Amino acid sequence: MLECNVQSCTKPRKGFSRYCSNHHKTKARHGHPLQKPVTAQELKPYIKAVVLWFEERARGDTEDLLRRTWIGLVHEAERYRRLANKGQPFFKNLLEAYDIILSANQSKDFKAISNTMLAMGYLYEANPKRFADETAFGFQCARRLRALSDCSFGSRWDHQSGKVAKVYRDVSPKTLRALWKLILDTKFPVYGIKLAKEDLKERSHWVANEQIITQALMGEAA
């Protein structure tokens, strides 16, 4: 019996997959069999760094540009949903990705969405080893945006408690890839990477090298 393709894992492969059941599931969810999920708690200091950068260093038109880009994506999603509702042919995974965009737009304000995507870029620049590869980074960006929507959870009737229970709803890898493509088209994570480069470079002029990222993420001013 063939073993999992992940080094040091001796579990048998799942069906025709190159990985065992656990690593196969991780790859489907996170883009790589060894990728660990980026949590909201982990991202908080990077969001704080982004907010401080906008307050202290950003040009006045930067936020307007980002907002227009997001509004354009929302309008694109609304149009695709309307056409699908009218019976026009559509791609299931792309429609699901657009629905996540629409749900996030309804659930959160623009700054919460843009700061999250920019923070993902900041994290990538500050700690690139956090991501197994670029696909894993894309999946994490998509999952963090989905977490801002109402698509992550559904409900079911719990017969034991006699109440409606909240349940997590997973998403297909194809939908995550489609969502990542839409996110990448906005260039939000790319802007986050550029923002981090500038921010960390400026801070390197006044703080010791090993303290740069820590100081930036703690929000200490120059």
CSV table of C-alpha atoms in Angstrom, one decimal:
chain,number,residue,atom,x,y,z
A,1,MET,CA,0.0,0.0,0.0
A,2,LEU,CA,1.4,3.4,-1.0
A,3,GLU,CA,2.1,5.9,1.8
A,4,CYS,CA,1.2,9.5,1.9
A,5,ASN,CA,3.3,11.8,-0.2
A,6,VAL,CA,4.0,14.1,2.7
A,7,GLN,CA,7.5,13.5,4.1
A,8,SER,CA,7.5,11.7,7.5
A,9,CYS,CA,3.8,10.7,7.1
A,10,THR,CA,3.4,6.9,6.9
A,11,LYS,CA,-0.4,6.7,6.7
A,12,PRO,CA,-1.9,5.1,3.6
A,13,ARG,CA,-3.0,7.2,0.7
A,14,LYS,CA,-6.7,8.0,0.3
A,15,GLY,CA,-8.0,6.4,-2.9
A,16,PHE,CA,-6.3,8.0,-6.0
A,17,SER,CA,-4.9,10.9,-3.9
A,18,ARG,CA,-1.2,11.3,-3.3
A,19,TYR,CA,-2.0,12.0,0.3
A,20,CYS,CA,-3.5,10.3,3.3
A,21,SER,CA,-7.1,11.3,4.4
A,22,ASN,CA,-5.9,14.1,6.7
A,23,HIS,CA,-3.4,15.7,4.4
A,24,HIS,CA,-5.8,15.3,1.4
A,25,LYS,CA,-8.5,17.2,3.4
A,26,THR,CA,-6.0,19.9,4.5
A,27,LYS,CA,-4.9,20.4,0.9
A,28,ALA,CA,-8.5,20.8,-0.2
A,29,ARG,CA,-9.3,23.3,2.5
A,30,HIS,CA,-6.0,25.3,2.7
A,31,GLY,CA,-4.3,24.8,-0.7
A,32,HIS,CA,-1.4,22.7,0.5
A,33,PRO,CA,-1.2,19.6,2.7
A,34,LEU,CA,1.0,21.3,5.2
A,35,GLN,CA,-0.6,24.7,5.4
A,36,LYS,CA,-1.9,25.9,8.7
A,37,PRO,CA,-5.0,28.2,8.7
A,38,VAL,CA,-4.6,31.9,9.3
A,39,THR,CA,-6.9,32.8,12.2
A,40,ALA,CA,-8.6,36.1,12.9
A,41,GLN,CA,-6.7,36.4,16.1
A,42,GLU,CA,-3.4,35.9,14.3
A,43,LEU,CA,-4.2,38.5,11.8
A,44,LYS,CA,-5.2,41.2,14.3
A,45,PRO,CA,-1.7,42.8,14.8
A,46,TYR,CA,-1.3,43.0,11.0
A,47,ILE,CA,-4.6,44.7,10.7
A,48,LYS,CA,-3.5,47.1,13.4
A,49,ALA,CA,-0.3,47.8,11.4
A,50,VAL,CA,-2.4,48.5,8.3
A,51,VAL,CA,-4.7,50.9,10.1
A,52,LEU,CA,-1.7,52.8,11.6
A,53,TRP,CA,-0.1,53.0,8.2
A,54,PHE,CA,-3.3,54.6,6.8
A,55,GLU,CA,-3.4,57.1,9.7
A,56,GLU,CA,0.3,58.1,9.5
A,57,ARG,CA,1.6,57.5,6.0
A,58,ALA,CA,-1.1,56.8,3.3
A,59,ARG,CA,-1.9,59.4,0.6
A,60,GLY,CA,-5.4,60.8,0.7
A,61,ASP,CA,-6.5,59.1,-2.5
A,62,THR,CA,-5.3,55.6,-1.6
A,63,GLU,CA,-8.5,54.6,0.3
A,64,ASP,CA,-10.7,56.1,-2.4
A,65,LEU,CA,-8.9,53.9,-5.0
A,66,LEU,CA,-9.4,50.8,-2.9
A,67,ARG,CA,-13.0,51.6,-2.2
A,68,ARG,CA,-13.8,52.2,-6.0
A,69,THR,CA,-12.1,48.9,-6.8
A,70,TRP,CA,-14.2,47.0,-4.2
A,71,ILE,CA,-17.4,48.7,-5.4
A,72,GLY,CA,-16.6,47.7,-8.9
A,73,LEU,CA,-16.2,44.0,-7.8
A,74,VAL,CA,-19.5,44.2,-5.9
A,75,HIS,CA,-21.3,45.5,-9.0
A,76,GLU,CA,-19.7,42.8,-11.1
A,77,ALA,CA,-21.0,40.2,-8.6
A,78,GLU,CA,-24.5,41.7,-8.6
A,79,ARG,CA,-24.6,41.5,-12.4
A,80,TYR,CA,-23.5,37.9,-12.4
A,81,ARG,CA,-26.1,36.9,-9.8
A,82,ARG,CA,-28.8,38.7,-11.8
A,83,LEU,CA,-28.0,36.9,-15.0
A,84,ALA,CA,-27.9,33.6,-13.1
A,85,ASN,CA,-31.3,34.3,-11.6
A,86,LYS,CA,-32.7,35.0,-15.1
A,87,GLY,CA,-31.6,31.6,-16.3
A,88,GLN,CA,-28.4,32.6,-18.1
A,89,PRO,CA,-25.6,30.0,-18.1
A,90,PHE,CA,-23.2,30.3,-15.2
A,91,PHE,CA,-20.2,28.6,-13.6
A,92,LYS,CA,-21.3,27.2,-10.2
A,93,ASN,CA,-18.0,27.9,-8.4
A,94,LEU,CA,-17.7,31.4,-9.8
A,95,LEU,CA,-21.3,32.2,-8.7
A,96,GLU,CA,-20.5,30.9,-5.2
A,97,ALA,CA,-17.4,33.1,-5.1
A,98,TYR,CA,-19.5,36.1,-6.2
A,99,ASP,CA,-22.1,35.3,-3.6
A,100,ILE,CA,-19.4,35.4,-0.9
A,101,ILE,CA,-18.4,38.8,-2.2
A,102,LEU,CA,-22.0,40.0,-1.9
A,103,SER,CA,-22.5,38.5,1.5
A,104,ALA,CA,-19.2,40.0,2.9
A,105,ASN,CA,-20.3,43.4,1.5
A,106,GLN,CA,-23.6,43.2,3.3
A,107,SER,CA,-22.1,41.8,6.6
A,108,LYS,CA,-19.1,44.1,7.0
A,109,ASP,CA,-18.1,47.6,6.2
A,110,PHE,CA,-15.6,48.3,3.5
A,111,LYS,CA,-12.7,49.1,5.9
A,112,ALA,CA,-13.1,45.7,7.6
A,113,ILE,CA,-12.8,44.0,4.3
A,114,SER,CA,-10.0,46.0,2.8
A,115,ASN,CA,-8.0,46.0,6.0
A,116,THR,CA,-8.3,42.2,6.2
A,117,MET,CA,-7.0,41.7,2.7
A,118,LEU,CA,-4.2,44.3,3.1
A,119,ALA,CA,-3.2,42.6,6.3
A,120,MET,CA,-2.9,39.3,4.5
A,121,GLY,CA,-0.4,40.9,2.2
A,122,TYR,CA,1.4,42.4,5.1
A,123,LEU,CA,1.6,39.0,6.8
A,124,TYR,CA,3.0,37.5,3.6
A,125,GLU,CA,5.7,40.1,3.4
A,126,ALA,CA,6.6,40.1,7.1
A,127,ASN,CA,6.6,36.3,7.4
A,128,PRO,CA,6.6,34.6,4.0
A,129,LYS,CA,7.4,31.2,5.5
A,130,ARG,CA,3.9,31.3,7.1
A,131,PHE,CA,2.6,30.0,3.8
A,132,ALA,CA,3.5,26.7,2.2
A,133,ASP,CA,3.3,28.2,-1.3
A,134,GLU,CA,1.4,30.9,-3.3
A,135,THR,CA,-1.6,28.6,-3.7
A,136,ALA,CA,-1.8,28.2,0.1
A,137,PHE,CA,-1.6,32.0,0.5
A,138,GLY,CA,-4.4,32.5,-2.0
A,139,PHE,CA,-6.6,29.9,-0.2
A,140,GLN,CA,-6.0,31.7,3.1
A,141,CYS,CA,-6.9,35.1,1.6
A,142,ALA,CA,-10.1,33.6,0.2
A,143,ARG,CA,-11.0,31.9,3.5
A,144,ARG,CA,-10.4,35.1,5.5
A,145,LEU,CA,-12.7,37.0,3.2
A,146,ARG,CA,-15.3,34.2,3.4
A,147,ALA,CA,-15.1,34.4,7.2
A,148,LEU,CA,-16.3,38.0,6.9
A,149,SER,CA,-19.5,36.8,5.2
A,150,ASP,CA,-22.5,34.8,6.3
A,151,CYS,CA,-21.6,31.9,4.0
A,152,SER,CA,-19.3,30.2,6.5
A,153,PHE,CA,-22.2,29.0,8.8
A,154,GLY,CA,-25.6,27.5,8.2
A,155,SER,CA,-28.2,26.1,10.6
A,156,ARG,CA,-29.8,22.7,11.3
A,157,TRP,CA,-32.4,21.4,13.7
A,158,ASP,CA,-30.9,19.6,16.7
A,159,HIS,CA,-33.4,17.0,17.7
A,160,GLN,CA,-31.6,16.3,21.0
A,161,SER,CA,-31.7,19.9,22.2
A,162,GLY,CA,-34.9,20.9,20.4
A,163,LYS,CA,-33.2,24.0,19.1
A,164,VAL,CA,-31.7,25.3,15.9
A,165,ALA,CA,-28.0,24.7,15.9
A,166,LYS,CA,-25.3,26.7,14.1
A,167,VAL,CA,-23.1,24.5,11.8
A,168,TYR,CA,-20.0,25.2,9.8
A,169,ARG,CA,-20.4,25.0,6.1
A,170,ASP,CA,-17.2,24.1,4.2
A,171,VAL,CA,-16.4,25.3,0.7
A,172,SER,CA,-15.0,23.5,-2.3
A,173,PRO,CA,-11.4,24.1,-3.5
A,174,LYS,CA,-12.7,25.2,-6.9
A,175,THR,CA,-14.8,28.0,-5.2
A,176,LEU,CA,-11.8,29.1,-3.1
A,177,ARG,CA,-9.7,29.3,-6.3
A,178,ALA,CA,-12.4,31.3,-8.0
A,179,LEU,CA,-12.7,33.6,-5.0
A,180,TRP,CA,-8.9,34.0,-4.9
A,181,LYS,CA,-8.9,35.0,-8.6
A,182,LEU,CA,-11.4,37.7,-7.8
A,183,ILE,CA,-9.5,38.9,-4.8
A,184,LEU,CA,-6.2,39.0,-6.8
A,185,ASP,CA,-7.9,41.0,-9.5
A,186,THR,CA,-8.5,43.8,-6.9
A,187,LYS,CA,-4.8,43.7,-6.1
A,188,PHE,CA,-5.6,44.2,-2.4
A,189,PRO,CA,-3.1,41.6,-1.1
A,190,VAL,CA,-0.5,43.0,-3.5
A,191,TYR,CA,-1.1,46.5,-2.1
A,192,GLY,CA,-0.7,45.0,1.3
A,193,ILE,CA,2.7,43.5,0.4
A,194,LYS,CA,3.8,46.9,-1.0
A,195,LEU,CA,2.5,48.7,2.1
A,196,ALA,CA,4.5,46.3,4.3
A,197,LYS,CA,7.7,46.8,2.3
A,198,GLU,CA,7.4,50.5,2.7
A,199,ASP,CA,6.3,50.4,6.4
A,200,LEU,CA,9.0,48.0,7.5
A,201,LYS,CA,11.7,49.8,5.5
A,202,GLU,CA,10.8,53.2,7.1
A,203,ARG,CA,10.8,51.6,10.6
A,204,SER,CA,14.2,50.0,9.9
A,205,HIS,CA,15.8,53.5,9.9
A,206,TRP,CA,15.0,54.0,13.6
A,207,VAL,CA,14.7,50.6,15.2
A,208,ALA,CA,17.1,47.7,15.5
A,209,ASN,CA,16.7,45.1,12.7
A,210,GLU,CA,15.4,42.3,14.9
A,211,GLN,CA,12.8,44.6,16.4
A,212,ILE,CA,11.3,46.0,13.1
A,213,ILE,CA,8.4,43.6,12.6
A,214,THR,CA,7.6,43.4,16.3
A,215,GLN,CA,7.6,47.2,16.7
A,216,ALA,CA,5.5,47.6,13.6
A,217,LEU,CA,2.9,45.1,14.6
A,218,MET,CA,2.7,46.5,18.2
A,219,GLY,CA,1.9,49.9,16.7
A,220,GLU,CA,4.7,51.8,18.3
A,221,ALA,CA,5.3,55.1,16.7
A,222,ALA,CA,8.6,56.5,15.5
